[in-house]
PDB file of C-alpha atoms in Angstrom:
ATOM      1  CA  MET A   1      98.094 138.337  85.068  1.00 51.00           C
ATOM      2  CA  GLY A   2      95.452 136.352  86.019  1.00 52.00           C
ATOM      3  CA  ASP A   3      96.241 133.912  83.613  1.00 55.00           C
ATOM      4  CA  GLU A   4      99.362 132.707  85.199  1.00 53.00           C
ATOM      5  CA  PRO A   5      99.315 129.153  86.077  1.00 53.00           C
ATOM      6  CA  GLU A   6      99.268 128.191  90.107  1.00 54.00           C
ATOM      7  CA  SER A   7     102.374 126.895  91.288  1.00 49.00           C
ATOM      8  CA  GLU A   8     102.987 123.526  93.289  1.00 51.00           C
ATOM      9  CA  PRO A   9     102.943 123.799  96.881  1.00 62.00           C
ATOM     10  CA  GLU A  10     106.512 123.749  98.261  1.00 74.00           C
ATOM     11  CA  LEU A  11     107.156 120.429 100.192  1.00 70.00           C
ATOM     12  CA  GLU A  12     108.844 120.650 103.512  1.00 76.00           C
ATOM     13  CA  GLN A  13     111.915 118.713 104.625  1.00 72.00           C
ATOM     14  CA  ASN A  14     111.839 115.619 106.584  1.00 67.00           C
ATOM     15  CA  ASP A  15     112.850 116.135 110.235  1.00 69.00           C
ATOM     16  CA  GLY A  16     114.523 112.564 110.890  1.00 64.00           C
ATOM     17  CA  GLN A  17     114.228 113.203 114.803  1.00 71.00           C
ATOM     18  CA  ARG A  18     110.294 113.172 114.886  1.00 82.00           C
ATOM     19  CA  PHE A  19     107.771 110.936 114.365  1.00 86.00           C
ATOM     20  CA  ASP A  20     104.971 112.496 111.577  1.00 90.00           C
ATOM     21  CA  ARG A  21     101.710 110.401 110.671  1.00 92.00           C
ATOM     22  CA  LEU A  22     101.885 109.356 107.313  1.00 95.00           C
ATOM     23  CA  PRO A  23      99.341 111.299 105.230  1.00 95.00           C
ATOM     24  CA  ALA A  24      96.056 109.257 103.923  1.00 95.00           C
ATOM     25  CA  THR A  25      97.178 110.014 100.502  1.00 95.00           C
ATOM     26  CA  LEU A  26      99.760 111.551  98.302  1.00 90.00           C
ATOM     27  CA  ASP A  27      97.663 114.401  97.669  1.00 92.00           C
ATOM     28  CA  GLU A  28      98.100 115.138 101.301  1.00 91.00           C
ATOM     29  CA  ARG A  29     101.931 114.807 101.234  1.00 87.00           C
ATOM     30  CA  THR A  30     103.613 118.069 102.809  1.00 85.00           C
ATOM     31  CA  VAL A  31     107.133 116.358 103.343  1.00 86.00           C
ATOM     32  CA  GLU A  32     109.036 115.520 100.371  1.00 86.00           C
ATOM     33  CA  GLY A  33     109.670 112.068  99.381  1.00 86.00           C
ATOM     34  CA  ARG A  34     107.249 110.936 102.481  1.00 91.00           C
ATOM     35  CA  VAL A  35     105.045 107.987 101.328  1.00 95.00           C
ATOM     36  CA  SER A  36     101.317 107.773 101.953  1.00 97.00           C
ATOM     37  CA  ARG A  37      99.286 105.276 103.920  1.00 97.00           C
ATOM     38  CA  GLU A  38      97.654 104.492 101.060  1.00 98.00           C
ATOM     39  CA  GLU A  39     100.806 103.296  99.398  1.00 97.00           C
ATOM     40  CA  VAL A  40     102.061 101.470 102.345  1.00 98.00           C
ATOM     41  CA  LEU A  41      98.581  99.558 102.239  1.00 98.00           C
ATOM     42  CA  GLU A  42      98.884  99.169  98.566  1.00 98.00           C
ATOM     43  CA  TYR A  43     102.198  97.450  98.829  1.00 98.00           C
ATOM     44  CA  PHE A  44     101.349  94.974 101.615  1.00 98.00           C
ATOM     45  CA  GLU A  45      98.232  94.084  99.375  1.00 98.00           C
ATOM     46  CA  ASP A  46     100.039  93.827  96.147  1.00 97.00           C
ATOM     47  CA  ARG A  47     103.241  92.213  97.433  1.00 97.00           C
ATOM     48  CA  PHE A  48     101.931  89.774 100.202  1.00 98.00           C
ATOM     49  CA  GLY A  49      98.190  89.728  99.926  1.00 98.00           C
ATOM     50  CA  ILE A  50      97.704  91.259 102.992  1.00 98.00           C
ATOM     51  CA  PRO A  51      94.255  92.654 103.230  1.00 98.00           C
ATOM     52  CA  ALA A  52      94.498  96.637 103.827  1.00 98.00           C
ATOM     53  CA  ALA A  53      91.412  95.901 106.496  1.00 98.00           C
ATOM     54  CA  THR A  54      94.057  94.298 108.441  1.00 98.00           C
ATOM     55  CA  PHE A  55      95.390  97.681 109.324  1.00 98.00           C
ATOM     56  CA  ASP A  56      92.060  99.514 110.158  1.00 97.00           C
ATOM     57  CA  ASP A  57      93.022  99.935 113.929  1.00 96.00           C
ATOM     58  CA  HIS A  58      96.705 101.187 112.990  1.00 97.00           C
ATOM     59  CA  THR A  59      98.446 104.277 112.269  1.00 96.00           C
ATOM     60  CA  PHE A  60     101.394 104.652 110.029  1.00 97.00           C
ATOM     61  CA  TRP A  61     104.260 106.706 111.082  1.00 94.00           C
ATOM     62  CA  GLU A  62     107.739 107.816 109.479  1.00 93.00           C
ATOM     63  CA  LYS A  63     110.694 108.819 111.642  1.00 91.00           C
ATOM     64  CA  GLY A  64     114.040 109.311 109.763  1.00 86.00           C
ATOM     65  CA  ALA A  65     114.241 108.767 106.395  1.00 84.00           C
ATOM     66  CA  GLY A  66     112.068 106.195 104.898  1.00 90.00           C
ATOM     67  CA  LYS A  67     111.710 104.320 108.197  1.00 94.00           C
ATOM     68  CA  ILE A  68     108.018 103.456 108.490  1.00 96.00           C
ATOM     69  CA  TRP A  69     106.500 102.486 111.855  1.00 95.00           C
ATOM     70  CA  ILE A  70     103.195 101.107 112.753  1.00 97.00           C
ATOM     71  CA  TYR A  71     101.049 101.918 115.910  1.00 96.00           C
ATOM     72  CA  ALA A  72      97.786  99.983 116.977  1.00 95.00           C
ATOM     73  CA  GLY A  73      95.887 103.120 117.848  1.00 86.00           C
ATOM     74  CA  GLU A  74      95.959 107.076 117.634  1.00 86.00           C
ATOM     75  CA  ALA A  75      98.762 110.095 118.484  1.00 87.00           C
ATOM     76  CA  PRO A  76      98.976 113.201 117.930  1.00 82.00           C
ATOM     77  CA  THR A  77     101.731 114.544 115.373  1.00 84.00           C
ATOM     78  CA  PRO A  78     104.063 115.082 115.233  1.00 79.00           C
ATOM     79  CA  LEU A  79     105.823 113.376 118.121  1.00 77.00           C
ATOM     80  CA  GLU A  80     109.496 113.930 119.761  1.00 79.00           C
ATOM     81  CA  ILE A  81     109.843 110.333 121.249  1.00 79.00           C
ATOM     82  CA  GLU A  82     112.221 107.709 120.719  1.00 79.00           C
ATOM     83  CA  ALA A  83     109.558 104.906 119.631  1.00 81.00           C
ATOM     84  CA  ILE A  84     106.107 104.567 118.763  1.00 85.00           C
ATOM     85  CA  GLY A  85     104.774 100.552 118.196  1.00 92.00           C
ATOM     86  CA  MET A  86     107.527  98.850 115.816  1.00 96.00           C
ATOM     87  CA  THR A  87     109.346  99.199 112.645  1.00 95.00           C
ATOM     88  CA  CYS A  88     107.271  97.905 109.701  1.00 97.00           C
ATOM     89  CA  LEU A  89     109.021  99.132 106.483  1.00 97.00           C
ATOM     90  CA  ARG A  90     111.681 100.946 105.154  1.00 96.00           C
ATOM     91  CA  THR A  91     110.748 102.976 101.945  1.00 95.00           C
ATOM     92  CA  ARG A  92     113.499 105.454 101.011  1.00 86.00           C
ATOM     93  CA  GLN A  93     115.469 102.921  98.829  1.00 87.00           C
ATOM     94  CA  GLU A  94     114.789 101.103  95.339  1.00 88.00           C
ATOM     95  CA  HIS A  95     112.951  98.308  96.571  1.00 93.00           C
ATOM     96  CA  TRP A  96     111.222  98.836  99.919  1.00 97.00           C
ATOM     97  CA  LYS A  97     111.634  96.350 102.339  1.00 97.00           C
ATOM     98  CA  PRO A  98     109.473  94.761 105.438  1.00 98.00           C
ATOM     99  CA  THR A  99     111.186  94.377 108.757  1.00 97.00           C
ATOM    100  CA  THR A 100     111.228  91.208 110.641  1.00 96.00           C
ATOM    101  CA  ASP A 101     109.076  92.181 113.395  1.00 96.00           C
ATOM    102  CA  PHE A 102     106.404  93.278 111.044  1.00 98.00           C
ATOM    103  CA  VAL A 103     106.580  89.982 109.085  1.00 98.00           C
ATOM    104  CA  GLN A 104     106.713  87.599 112.186  1.00 96.00           C
ATOM    105  CA  ARG A 105     103.347  90.073 113.530  1.00 97.00           C
ATOM    106  CA  PHE A 106     101.246  90.159 110.630  1.00 98.00           C
ATOM    107  CA  GLY A 107     102.905  87.644 108.071  1.00 98.00           C
ATOM    108  CA  THR A 108     100.391  85.104 109.241  1.00 97.00           C
ATOM    109  CA  TYR A 109      97.755  87.419 107.147  1.00 98.00           C
ATOM    110  CA  ALA A 110      99.888  86.873 103.933  1.00 98.00           C
ATOM    111  CA  ASP A 111      98.824  84.705 101.260  1.00 96.00           C
ATOM    112  CA  GLU A 112     101.377  85.759  98.432  1.00 97.00           C
ATOM    113  CA  CYS A 113     104.980  85.733  98.107  1.00 97.00           C
ATOM    114  CA  VAL A 114     105.285  83.367 101.253  1.00 97.00           C
ATOM    115  CA  ILE A 115     107.686  80.590 100.780  1.00 97.00           C
ATOM    116  CA  GLU A 116     107.310  77.191 103.188  1.00 97.00           C
ATOM    117  CA  LEU A 117     110.455  75.921 104.161  1.00 97.00           C
ATOM    118  CA  ASP A 118     111.075  72.527 105.176  1.00 97.00           C
ATOM    119  CA  ARG A 119     112.743  71.860 108.596  1.00 96.00           C
ATOM    120  CA  GLU A 120     116.233  71.812 107.616  1.00 97.00           C
ATOM    121  CA  GLU A 121     115.513  74.775 105.236  1.00 97.00           C
ATOM    122  CA  ALA A 122     113.957  76.761 108.534  1.00 97.00           C
ATOM    123  CA  ARG A 123     116.720  75.556 110.621  1.00 97.00           C
ATOM    124  CA  LYS A 124     119.109  77.120 107.889  1.00 97.00           C
ATOM    125  CA  PHE A 125     117.209  80.456 107.461  1.00 97.00           C
ATOM    126  CA  ALA A 126     116.507  80.863 111.277  1.00 96.00           C
ATOM    127  CA  ALA A 127     120.549  80.731 111.624  1.00 97.00           C
ATOM    128  CA  GLY A 128     121.063  83.740 108.975  1.00 97.00           C
ATOM    129  CA  GLU A 129     122.450  80.795 106.149  1.00 97.00           C
ATOM    130  CA  ASP A 130     121.732  81.833 102.413  1.00 97.00           C
ATOM    131  CA  GLN A 131     120.484  78.648 100.957  1.00 97.00           C
ATOM    132  CA  PRO A 132     120.260  77.279  97.288  1.00 97.00           C
ATOM    133  CA  LEU A 133     116.229  76.986  96.683  1.00 95.00           C
ATOM    134  CA  GLU A 134     115.494  76.282  92.854  1.00 92.00           C
ATOM    135  CA  ARG A 135     111.840  75.327  93.878  1.00 91.00           C
ATOM    136  CA  TRP A 136     110.180  78.974  93.901  1.00 93.00           C
ATOM    137  CA  ASP A 137     108.365  80.000  91.153  1.00 91.00           C
ATOM    138  CA  GLY A 138     107.083  83.370  92.339  1.00 90.00           C
ATOM    139  CA  ASP A 139     108.468  86.750  91.840  1.00 90.00           C
ATOM    140  CA  TRP A 140     111.777  87.651  93.057  1.00 94.00           C
ATOM    141  CA  GLY A 141     112.640  89.742  95.712  1.00 96.00           C
ATOM    142  CA  TYR A 142     111.668  90.088  99.474  1.00 97.00           C
ATOM    143  CA  LEU A 143     109.610  86.777 100.666  1.00 98.00           C
ATOM    144  CA  ILE A 144     108.321  85.876 103.769  1.00 98.00           C
ATOM    145  CA  ALA A 145     109.698  82.688 105.332  1.00 98.00           C
ATOM    146  CA  ALA A 146     107.339  80.171 106.668  1.00 98.00           C
ATOM    147  CA  HIS A 147     107.497  77.180 108.315  1.00 97.00           C
ATOM    148  CA  GLU A 148     104.878  74.999 109.533  1.00 95.00           C
ATOM    149  CA  VAL A 149     104.686  74.765 113.804  1.00 92.00           C
ATOM    150  CA  ALA A 150     101.595  72.539 115.319  1.00 93.00           C
ATOM    151  CA  ASN A 151      99.711  72.178 111.947  1.00 94.00           C
ATOM    152  CA  GLU A 152     100.170  76.210 111.542  1.00 93.00           C
ATOM    153  CA  LEU A 153     102.122  77.990 109.025  1.00 95.00           C
ATOM    154  CA  GLU A 154     104.400  80.651 111.124  1.00 96.00           C
ATOM    155  CA  PRO A 155     106.574  83.362 109.374  1.00 97.00           C
ATOM    156  CA  LEU A 156     110.296  83.182 110.391  1.00 97.00           C
ATOM    157  CA  GLY A 157     111.085  86.218 108.622  1.00 97.00           C
ATOM    158  CA  VAL A 158     112.383  87.802 105.756  1.00 97.00           C
ATOM    159  CA  GLY A 159     114.136  86.647 102.757  1.00 97.00           C
ATOM    160  CA  LEU A 160     115.550  87.946  99.579  1.00 97.00           C
ATOM    161  CA  TYR A 161     114.965  85.429  96.843  1.00 97.00           C
ATOM    162  CA  LEU A 162     117.578  85.925  93.912  1.00 96.00           C
ATOM    163  CA  HIS A 163     118.775  83.665  91.021  1.00 94.00           C
ATOM    164  CA  GLY A 164     117.397  80.580  92.876  1.00 95.00           C
ATOM    165  CA  GLU A 165     118.849  81.332  96.375  1.00 97.00           C
ATOM    166  CA  LEU A 166     116.819  82.418  99.486  1.00 98.00           C
ATOM    167  CA  ARG A 167     119.028  84.825 101.636  1.00 97.00           C
ATOM    168  CA  SER A 168     117.941  85.024 105.077  1.00 97.00           C
ATOM    169  CA  LEU A 169     117.756  88.735 106.401  1.00 96.00           C
ATOM    170  CA  VAL A 170     117.330  87.521 109.777  1.00 94.00           C
ATOM    171  CA  PRO A 171     119.059  90.090 112.090  1.00 92.00           C
ATOM    172  CA  LYS A 172     122.807  88.866 113.763  1.00 92.00           C
ATOM    173  CA  GLY A 173     120.997  89.436 117.386  1.00 86.00           C
ATOM    174  CA  ARG A 174     117.962  87.530 116.545  1.00 82.00           C
ATOM    175  CA  ARG A 175     119.647  84.342 114.903  1.00 85.00           C
ATOM    176  CA  ARG A 176     119.364  80.880 116.289  1.00 84.00           C
ATOM    177  CA  ASP A 177     121.252  77.832 115.848  1.00 85.00           C
ATOM    178  CA  LEU A 178     118.031  75.206 116.397  1.00 76.00           C
TER     179      LEU A 178
END
């Protein structure tokens, strides 16, 4: 009787109607399938080279199934409100995807998986057009598309690079004909 192995604690199901703060680590996770703050920071650092310290004053939240929000500050958890901060990442899918808002706000801190577009390529990207781009020799997958403006590299949004093609993932309502 005393030699029985301890069973794993049963995890709660996600309540998609409220915001719950991400646990600091996976060991602290109480909701099935929920990622941890540590995993989110590792993703941004490993994929885009954005230092974890960039987010020291931010908290991360999940609402829905894998929709991660970032908030500059503290708040009690859980929260039953419509929004807090901005969406930054989609996680409950095979490949995590950063949002356009996140890339435009924090992409200047990235030094990996950033593709610099010339004027015409940037114009096509902002209009939502996919385009062949054979010169990229980095990882395939989600990239930060950027263009130089006033001698500074400015992030335009998220692109998906596959088989020599950059696909623009600029949301339809945010596309611009420049």
